[in-house]
XYZ file of C-alpha atoms in Angstrom:
632
model
C 0.000 0.000 0.000
C 1.387 3.424 -0.975
C 1.752 6.462 1.275
C -1.070 8.107 -0.662
C -3.474 5.216 -0.060
C -2.683 5.192 3.639
C -3.183 8.948 3.846
C -6.500 8.846 2.019
C -7.825 6.155 4.345
C -6.636 8.051 7.423
C -8.178 11.298 6.225
C -11.474 9.666 5.297
C -11.872 7.921 8.644
C -11.131 11.038 10.657
C -13.389 13.164 8.466
C -16.342 10.807 8.901
C -15.786 10.059 12.579
C -18.695 10.874 14.888
C -16.472 11.928 17.715
C -17.180 9.173 20.203
C -16.165 9.437 23.837
C -12.982 7.433 24.495
C -14.328 6.508 27.916
C -16.780 4.240 26.154
C -13.802 2.105 25.089
C -13.682 0.920 28.693
C -17.425 0.575 29.213
C -17.630 -3.105 30.065
C -21.406 -3.180 29.883
C -21.424 -1.767 26.358
C -18.615 -4.068 25.218
C -20.429 -7.016 26.769
C -23.602 -6.245 24.839
C -21.630 -5.915 21.616
C -19.965 -9.252 22.257
C -23.333 -10.945 22.778
C -24.276 -9.962 19.253
C -20.854 -10.833 17.842
C -20.632 -14.162 19.706
C -23.190 -15.633 17.328
C -20.407 -15.505 14.728
C -17.540 -16.613 17.019
C -16.369 -19.425 14.744
C -16.013 -17.137 11.748
C -14.277 -14.576 13.977
C -11.688 -17.186 14.987
C -11.060 -18.190 11.379
C -10.807 -14.535 10.413
C -8.087 -13.835 13.013
C -6.065 -16.804 11.761
C -6.420 -15.692 8.135
C -5.355 -12.146 9.108
C -2.137 -13.471 10.620
C -1.372 -15.485 7.485
C -2.090 -12.418 5.331
C 0.343 -10.303 7.355
C 3.092 -12.926 7.057
C 2.627 -13.180 3.306
C 2.759 -9.385 3.025
C 6.249 -9.343 4.569
C 7.590 -12.075 2.339
C 7.656 -10.033 -0.882
C 9.962 -7.188 0.338
C 12.428 -9.707 1.775
C 12.420 -11.815 -1.378
C 12.864 -8.692 -3.535
C 16.024 -7.833 -1.559
C 17.308 -11.369 -2.086
C 16.732 -11.012 -5.834
C 18.891 -7.869 -5.921
C 21.667 -9.617 -3.992
C 21.578 -12.653 -6.286
C 21.692 -10.419 -9.349
C 24.907 -8.919 -7.940
C 26.303 -12.409 -7.486
C 25.416 -13.374 -11.069
C 23.167 -16.310 -10.227
C 20.384 -16.325 -12.864
C 18.934 -19.665 -11.755
C 18.432 -18.436 -8.198
C 16.964 -15.170 -9.478
C 14.392 -17.046 -11.570
C 13.538 -19.324 -8.650
C 13.073 -16.341 -6.337
C 10.904 -14.610 -8.941
C 8.689 -17.687 -9.122
C 8.434 -17.729 -5.337
C 7.459 -14.034 -5.354
C 4.774 -14.821 -7.947
C 3.480 -17.703 -5.828
C 3.406 -15.480 -2.744
C 1.478 -12.832 -4.704
C -1.092 -15.406 -5.796
C -1.399 -16.746 -2.256
C -1.665 -13.228 -0.835
C -4.464 -12.386 -3.281
C -6.343 -15.539 -2.350
C -5.923 -14.975 1.368
C -6.963 -11.338 0.952
C -10.163 -12.402 -0.812
C -10.862 -14.952 1.907
C -10.224 -12.346 4.608
C -12.529 -9.864 2.928
C -15.253 -12.495 2.505
C -15.028 -13.428 6.170
C -15.110 -9.823 7.414
C -18.029 -8.978 5.109
C -19.870 -12.107 6.142
C -19.427 -11.264 9.818
C -20.346 -7.604 9.285
C -23.416 -8.329 7.156
C -24.513 -10.987 9.628
C -24.248 -8.403 12.388
C -26.302 -5.952 10.308
C -29.003 -8.602 9.891
C -29.081 -9.321 13.636
C -29.149 -5.647 14.661
C -31.665 -4.509 12.047
C -33.996 -7.383 12.820
C -33.708 -6.741 16.558
C -34.415 -3.008 16.182
C -37.254 -3.519 13.675
C -38.959 -6.145 15.844
C -38.500 -4.015 18.953
C -39.881 -0.864 17.335
C -42.980 -2.744 16.180
C -43.724 -3.551 19.822
C -43.613 0.100 20.869
C -46.907 1.842 21.692
C -48.589 4.384 19.428
C -47.380 7.133 21.779
C -43.819 6.353 20.669
C -44.650 6.989 17.014
C -46.622 10.161 17.721
C -43.495 11.730 19.234
C -40.676 10.260 17.148
C -39.442 11.737 13.875
C -39.648 8.973 11.311
C -36.407 10.012 9.591
C -34.461 9.862 12.856
C -35.802 6.390 13.593
C -35.047 5.109 10.091
C -31.525 6.514 10.457
C -30.975 4.272 13.493
C -31.858 1.183 11.481
C -29.850 2.402 8.494
C -26.845 4.610 9.202
C -26.132 3.594 12.784
C -26.467 -0.118 12.144
C -24.114 0.296 9.171
C -21.671 2.127 11.449
C -21.811 -0.740 13.920
C -21.240 -3.203 11.090
C -18.093 -1.392 9.992
C -16.655 -2.028 13.447
C -16.347 -5.676 12.498
C -15.947 -5.614 8.727
C -13.310 -2.834 8.743
C -12.114 -1.682 12.170
C -11.757 -5.044 13.910
C -10.156 -6.677 10.886
C -7.843 -3.692 10.422
C -6.664 -3.691 14.041
C -5.849 -7.423 13.983
C -4.019 -7.233 10.672
C -2.173 -4.020 11.502
C -0.953 -5.192 14.916
C 0.500 -8.349 13.400
C 1.956 -6.492 10.410
C 3.484 -3.709 12.517
C 5.083 -6.146 14.957
C 6.615 -8.348 12.285
C 7.699 -5.393 10.145
C 9.507 -3.682 13.028
C 11.282 -6.917 13.952
C 12.444 -7.466 10.370
C 13.504 -3.846 9.773
C 15.428 -3.652 13.049
C 17.298 -6.809 12.135
C 18.179 -5.405 8.708
C 19.225 -1.914 9.919
C 18.278 -0.389 13.243
C 19.642 3.007 12.149
C 17.269 3.316 9.150
C 14.360 1.972 11.208
C 14.838 4.483 14.029
C 15.084 7.418 11.623
C 11.955 6.206 9.853
C 10.082 6.287 13.149
C 11.371 9.816 13.837
C 9.672 10.980 10.640
C 6.366 9.477 11.742
C 4.998 12.651 13.453
C 5.455 14.572 10.191
C 3.190 11.987 8.621
C 0.496 11.892 11.303
C 0.122 15.485 12.526
C -1.082 16.986 9.214
C -3.617 14.163 8.899
C -4.982 14.860 12.384
C -5.283 18.630 11.900
C -6.817 18.457 8.441
C -8.935 15.482 9.502
C -10.483 17.453 12.368
C -11.131 20.427 10.091
C -12.748 18.243 7.454
C -14.788 16.408 10.094
C -16.224 19.748 11.219
C -16.998 20.693 7.619
C -18.499 17.270 6.979
C -20.830 17.595 9.978
C -21.909 21.063 8.855
C -22.576 19.761 5.353
C -24.567 16.868 6.844
C -26.757 19.333 8.756
C -27.447 21.350 5.609
C -28.081 18.181 3.597
C -30.472 16.892 6.264
C -32.340 20.212 6.208
C -32.541 20.084 2.416
C -33.775 16.496 2.535
C -36.417 17.432 5.095
C -37.536 20.356 2.948
C -37.732 18.143 -0.137
C -39.522 15.320 1.718
C -42.155 17.675 3.102
C -42.609 19.776 -0.055
C -42.563 16.854 -2.513
C -45.281 14.854 -0.739
C -48.818 15.243 -2.071
C -50.174 17.229 0.919
C -46.978 19.295 1.203
C -46.955 20.257 -2.474
C -50.639 21.163 -2.216
C -49.995 23.339 0.849
C -47.194 25.261 -0.911
C -49.348 25.820 -3.977
C -52.246 27.063 -1.861
C -50.459 29.212 0.720
C -46.709 29.174 0.136
C -44.353 30.921 -2.238
C -42.360 28.715 -4.648
C -39.844 31.545 -5.082
C -39.243 31.727 -1.318
C -38.905 27.948 -1.104
C -36.358 28.008 -3.934
C -34.322 30.774 -2.289
C -34.163 28.899 1.017
C -33.121 25.722 -0.784
C -30.515 27.604 -2.843
C -28.935 29.139 0.280
C -28.451 25.733 1.880
C -27.279 24.113 -1.351
C -24.846 26.997 -1.871
C -23.308 26.464 1.550
C -22.893 22.770 0.762
C -21.130 23.753 -2.467
C -18.760 26.079 -0.580
C -17.960 23.318 1.893
C -17.344 20.902 -0.979
C -14.866 23.290 -2.626
C -12.984 23.891 0.643
C -12.920 20.180 1.417
C -11.518 19.343 -2.013
C -8.820 22.030 -1.598
C -7.791 20.694 1.819
C -7.622 17.173 0.444
C -5.423 18.318 -2.422
C -3.056 20.215 -0.092
C -2.810 17.249 2.219
C -2.219 14.679 -0.528
C 0.468 16.805 -2.204
C 2.199 17.260 1.151
C 2.114 13.523 1.741
C 3.474 12.817 -1.717
C 6.433 15.034 -0.849
C 6.716 13.256 2.487
C 6.783 9.926 0.705
C 9.631 11.036 -1.531
C 11.643 12.334 1.456
C 11.195 9.066 3.344
C 12.389 7.017 0.428
C 15.296 9.426 -0.083
C 16.293 8.770 3.548
C 16.253 5.017 3.010
C 18.277 5.193 -0.187
C 20.692 7.820 1.163
C 21.458 6.346 4.586
C 21.088 2.789 3.319
C 23.443 3.495 0.431
C 26.100 4.949 2.753
C 25.853 1.891 4.997
C 26.034 -0.413 1.973
C 29.148 1.329 0.641
C 30.729 1.027 4.064
C 30.034 -2.706 4.045
C 27.505 -2.535 6.883
C 24.504 -3.359 4.690
C 23.863 -5.455 1.611
C 22.484 -3.843 -1.528
C 19.330 -5.968 -1.494
C 18.616 -4.881 2.050
C 18.123 -1.303 0.821
C 15.378 -2.486 -1.538
C 13.776 -4.529 1.252
C 13.847 -1.534 3.613
C 12.244 0.739 0.990
C 9.434 -1.740 0.425
C 9.036 -2.432 4.145
C 8.793 1.287 4.897
C 5.295 1.514 3.461
C 4.313 -1.581 5.457
C 5.603 0.161 8.578
C 3.845 3.512 8.067
C 0.589 1.928 6.949
C -0.216 -0.008 10.166
C 1.258 2.745 12.363
C -1.061 5.327 10.800
C -4.048 3.015 10.954
C -3.443 2.079 14.598
C -2.852 5.713 15.554
C -6.360 6.442 14.264
C -7.894 3.195 15.519
C -9.243 4.847 18.658
C -11.181 7.294 16.466
C -12.704 4.469 14.429
C -13.505 2.371 17.488
C -15.061 5.312 19.312
C -17.122 6.086 16.200
C -18.300 2.484 16.006
C -19.182 2.491 19.699
C -21.281 5.620 19.175
C -23.255 3.687 16.551
C -23.700 0.747 18.908
C -24.804 3.072 21.715
C -27.415 4.715 19.480
C -28.765 1.316 18.406
C -28.865 -0.016 21.973
C -30.554 3.229 23.042
C -33.584 2.232 20.968
C -33.455 -1.393 22.124
C -33.431 -0.220 25.764
C -36.803 1.514 25.401
C -39.262 -0.700 27.252
C -42.555 -1.338 25.403
C -45.388 -0.195 27.652
C -47.853 -2.673 26.140
C -46.829 -6.315 26.508
C -48.528 -9.647 26.035
C -48.731 -11.677 29.235
C -47.121 -15.145 29.161
C -50.465 -16.735 30.101
C -52.586 -14.576 27.778
C -55.708 -16.319 26.420
C -57.838 -15.686 23.323
C -61.092 -13.732 23.469
C -63.997 -16.167 24.078
C -65.915 -17.251 20.976
C -69.302 -15.876 20.014
C -70.794 -12.376 20.020
C -68.742 -9.939 22.074
C -69.763 -7.444 24.720
C -67.614 -4.403 25.538
C -67.342 -3.084 29.066
C -65.519 -0.054 30.465
C -65.275 -0.395 34.235
C -64.361 2.854 36.053
C -61.572 3.596 33.540
C -59.154 6.372 34.409
C -56.389 7.097 31.937
C -53.429 9.436 31.467
C -51.233 9.503 28.376
C -47.654 8.404 29.146
C -45.019 11.096 29.573
C -42.295 11.476 26.962
C -39.536 9.901 29.066
C -41.468 6.600 29.136
C -41.998 6.258 25.406
C -39.436 8.348 23.562
C -35.856 9.603 23.264
C -34.685 13.176 22.880
C -32.432 12.120 20.000
C -35.364 10.547 18.139
C -37.459 13.671 18.599
C -34.384 15.730 17.615
C -34.718 17.984 20.647
C -32.220 18.792 23.388
C -34.515 17.817 26.266
C -37.704 15.761 26.258
C -40.970 17.524 26.960
C -41.709 16.759 30.616
C -45.434 17.329 30.252
C -47.726 14.313 30.451
C -49.239 12.085 33.031
C -52.343 14.265 33.488
C -55.525 12.205 33.642
C -57.777 12.633 30.589
C -60.447 10.019 31.420
C -62.082 10.098 34.834
C -64.023 7.014 35.857
C -65.593 6.114 32.489
C -68.040 3.208 32.772
C -70.447 1.777 30.189
C -71.392 -1.520 28.561
C -72.124 -2.324 24.924
C -74.046 -5.583 24.679
C -73.384 -7.980 21.773
C -74.740 -6.504 18.544
C -75.421 -3.061 20.019
C -74.225 0.265 18.626
C -72.940 2.786 21.159
C -72.313 6.326 19.870
C -69.857 8.713 21.517
C -70.560 12.422 21.065
C -69.043 15.484 22.643
C -66.746 18.447 22.152
C -63.400 18.111 20.445
C -60.793 16.886 22.945
C -63.411 15.466 25.314
C -61.795 11.993 25.277
C -63.829 10.132 22.623
C -60.825 8.959 20.550
C -59.004 7.982 23.743
C -61.883 5.638 24.643
C -61.733 4.109 21.153
C -57.945 3.646 21.358
C -58.195 1.809 24.679
C -60.531 -0.775 23.157
C -57.999 -1.677 20.490
C -55.261 -1.547 23.155
C -53.316 1.126 21.347
C -52.769 2.355 24.903
C -53.058 0.507 28.206
C -54.957 1.424 31.339
C -52.852 1.334 34.508
C -53.354 -1.695 36.732
C -55.226 0.277 39.407
C -57.162 2.520 36.999
C -60.100 0.354 35.975
C -60.406 -2.131 33.132
C -61.578 -2.547 29.545
C -63.190 -5.972 29.039
C -64.332 -8.052 26.075
C -66.869 -10.700 27.085
C -65.798 -10.149 30.663
C -62.065 -10.681 29.948
C -59.640 -7.811 30.526
C -57.984 -6.824 27.232
C -54.644 -6.935 29.076
C -55.180 -10.664 29.582
C -55.872 -11.632 25.948
C -53.378 -12.404 23.214
C -52.422 -9.733 20.706
C -53.498 -11.949 17.797
C -56.909 -12.625 19.321
C -57.468 -8.939 20.116
C -56.563 -7.943 16.554
C -58.994 -10.533 15.158
C -61.768 -9.422 17.525
C -61.547 -5.612 17.349
C -61.451 -3.819 14.006
C -61.011 -0.062 13.739
C -61.594 2.507 10.986
C -60.035 5.901 11.598
C -60.807 9.273 10.048
C -57.752 9.438 7.788
C -58.165 5.928 6.319
C -54.424 5.327 6.104
C -53.109 3.128 3.287
C -49.603 1.987 2.389
C -47.929 2.810 -0.918
C -48.716 -0.667 -2.177
C -51.365 -2.406 -4.264
C -55.022 -2.565 -3.292
C -54.629 -6.305 -2.723
C -51.648 -5.807 -0.380
C -53.526 -3.189 1.645
C -56.527 -5.478 1.984
C -54.488 -8.525 2.941
C -53.112 -6.725 5.995
C -56.319 -7.915 7.689
C -56.281 -11.413 6.157
C -52.898 -12.462 4.689
C -54.284 -15.732 3.284
C -57.343 -14.206 1.623
C -57.975 -15.264 -1.986
C -58.735 -12.830 -4.800
C -62.373 -13.955 -4.700
C -62.576 -13.001 -1.016
C -61.000 -9.622 -1.791
C -63.575 -8.928 -4.495
C -66.376 -9.998 -2.147
C -65.173 -7.552 0.521
C -64.870 -4.775 -2.065
C -68.410 -5.505 -3.235
C -69.817 -5.284 0.279
C -67.927 -1.992 0.717
C -69.485 -0.620 -2.510
C -66.066 -0.372 -4.173
C -65.895 -3.395 -6.493
C -67.095 -1.448 -9.566
C -64.525 1.301 -8.992
C -61.621 -1.147 -8.621
C -62.886 -3.205 -11.565
C -62.584 -0.161 -13.839
C -58.953 0.416 -12.861
C -56.451 -0.899 -15.465
C -54.577 -3.046 -12.952
C -57.546 -4.007 -10.799
C -56.437 -5.413 -7.448
C -52.801 -4.738 -8.332
C -53.392 -0.983 -8.654
C -50.921 0.900 -6.463
C -52.837 3.393 -4.316
C -49.952 5.868 -3.871
C -48.439 7.289 -0.705
C -51.142 7.370 2.005
C -53.649 6.389 -0.689
C -53.619 9.787 -2.410
C -54.382 8.275 -5.820
C -57.860 7.508 -4.492
C -60.569 9.950 -3.454
C -61.388 10.411 0.215
C -64.529 8.310 -0.062
C -62.702 5.548 -1.963
C -59.968 5.445 0.689
C -62.510 5.087 3.459
C -64.431 2.373 1.636
C -61.174 0.509 1.040
C -60.405 0.595 4.776
C -63.954 -0.644 5.444
C -63.393 -3.481 2.955
C -60.244 -4.322 4.911
C -62.303 -4.346 8.103
C -64.897 -6.653 6.510
C -62.159 -8.981 5.329
C -60.865 -9.304 8.888
C -64.354 -10.374 10.117
C -63.973 -8.449 13.371
C -66.683 -9.078 15.967
C -66.276 -5.586 17.441
C -66.100 -2.520 15.208
C -64.709 0.860 16.301
C -65.349 3.847 14.040
C -63.386 6.975 14.906
C -65.223 9.676 12.914
C -64.905 7.566 9.776
C -67.055 9.941 7.674
C -66.122 13.279 9.214
C -64.107 14.635 6.289
C -66.275 13.376 3.417
C -68.688 15.199 1.162
C -72.344 14.185 1.080
C -72.031 11.921 -1.974
C -68.950 10.117 -0.645
C -70.562 9.874 2.772
C -73.620 8.185 1.307
C -71.442 5.517 -0.325
C -69.426 5.052 2.864
C -72.593 4.844 4.982
C -73.829 1.965 2.816
C -70.464 0.254 3.323
C -70.638 0.916 7.069
C -74.062 -0.656 7.228
C -72.440 -3.873 5.985
C -69.561 -3.503 8.444
C -71.817 -2.910 11.465
C -74.479 -5.524 10.749
C -74.628 -8.024 13.593
C -71.521 -6.642 15.265
C -70.931 -4.801 18.510
C -69.884 -1.296 17.542
C -68.488 1.791 19.225
C -68.922 4.822 16.968
C -67.533 8.308 17.466
C -70.392 10.140 15.834
C -69.913 13.114 13.558
C -73.058 12.663 11.488
C -76.621 12.822 12.732
C -77.617 9.657 10.873
C -75.140 7.680 12.927
C -76.428 9.150 16.182
C -80.068 8.358 15.389
C -79.219 4.715 14.621
C -77.359 4.166 17.907
C -78.878 2.014 20.636
C -77.141 4.130 23.266
C -75.603 7.602 23.041
C -72.855 8.576 25.471
C -72.141 12.304 25.850
C -68.470 12.743 26.785
C -67.152 16.006 28.210
C -63.793 16.595 29.911
C -63.106 12.853 30.115
C -66.428 11.995 31.796
C -69.720 10.583 30.581
C -72.169 13.314 31.492
C -75.277 11.937 29.770
C -76.439 8.633 28.323
C -79.571 7.399 26.578
C -81.118 7.225 23.111
C -81.620 10.129 20.737
C -85.205 11.017 21.658
C -84.691 10.670 25.423
C -81.602 12.874 25.428
C -83.295 15.539 23.329
C -86.259 15.561 25.712
C -83.899 16.028 28.665
C -82.670 19.324 27.217
C -79.113 18.920 28.519
C -75.687 18.874 26.896
C -76.805 16.545 24.079
C -79.592 18.939 23.159
C -76.996 21.737 22.928
C -74.761 19.598 20.704
C -77.753 18.686 18.581
C -78.589 22.302 17.959
C -75.010 23.397 17.208
C -73.484 20.316 15.598
C -76.375 18.307 14.170
C -79.066 20.930 13.527
C -78.000 21.851 10.010
C -77.526 18.177 9.147
C -81.088 17.494 10.307
C -82.410 20.282 8.077
C -80.417 18.927 5.113
C -81.672 15.398 5.724
C -85.273 16.656 5.889
C -84.810 18.422 2.539
C -83.368 15.272 0.964
C -86.203 13.196 2.392
C -88.775 15.674 0.995
């Protein structure tokens, strides 16, 4: 490896270092956790160490053999020269083979570690409560699974392999060079600071520039992600200024360009300085070595061996001098990954959890009191990209809520915005958990905390206001509720949701990709597709969280027909936004400030003249007039 190659590697590693704390090198707990992941590959690690030693030994053979060739040429022994040349060729072939094997082993270990870490983080994140996702920035979380896991992988595929190889190479090289000429070796080591100090100074400067560029790039990416999404682009066109957006983007992009120019200049200065350094080092070997050879203290071939060994001395010395930076950087990546894994999921399945009993299902809220978890229980400051977590939270939002929905009944929840209606719906699906001493939510008399996740998902189906869909095909979105469903079953569900004709007219039918968040479909079509998904899952309890609130009258009519199919024969909890839903309910619960303040049917509550009557006049009055006109 040339001086230039060594310098480029040194500069790159320092530039891209994250600046880890060296104290973490001695954190036994952290190192122990890393080893538990790496121990799964302990056999390959052992083979890799052995191969690294062989590679280092082969690397030293060529310089020594080259010196022998020069000596034999001076002696006029062509046969020996040819034999040595063949040996050098054989060593080169063996070194290439061992190098490939070493690289395959390190990559195999590193990629295996990536698989283990990514799978562990992905599985763990899926078990986190909804509160975690409402606080966390998606990009920051994805970065943990991407960039930080890759950084941890490099600890094994590059750093660990480099340290092993370099320690062996440096030790053997020093021994051989000292035996050939201790004078040349000592002077070579004296020049080492001239090689390392520029790399450290420029490396730190470039690391600072690299971090600044990363900040600007992240800001640009955020701007593009938000502005290039369907709702973001619509918002800019409606209220924003494209010219202002372009100017802001240009300022950040311009700063990145300036940093790129300065970085390239620093690299060029550094590499030219190191090229000069390389020439001076070789001049030292040839000058001092030549004087010693003329004086009879050194053979001519030894000078050639020393010149070739010099690069093998500086290379591992430089790499090991920067090893602490690489290791600390890798440990930062491990710490950030383990930081996510250390978050404890608030909602867990009990070891003895049982399925929900068969048959029609009743829903019971028994004196339920609930407070949303505080940020420190569900999130990380680094994932929210804030300096300190918001310490608000823990204030009770439901106060002793009790009601029962008998099998097949519809219970409607009405009330002011923020009264606690959606919170009640979320507790049924166990998106959040009630504290042990704060009441219970029961299905057929069984606490939802005592049933299996799979059984709860099969029993309770939920349709939310936004009707979220993945950027996948219609069939894939439907099969979230029933992975083994046939195409015939999908078409049946679409038909019951009044959407089969619409999908049938699409060129790709069930394979039509709905777009990000389903934006290629209308609002009514999205909602009907989510209702078809609900029908496909055959849930015995249906929760509707203002499923028609944002629809126009025509779309609402189609969705209401689909909802009639979804609610038939099922126990349902409906957050009512439309009067038609309220009138059809068996029981209406009026929720205010986290309490049920009134309950009864539509006519009885109107006759009482209380809070429901007020809501009827303000929220449902115009709807009633419109419905009367339509009926007429």
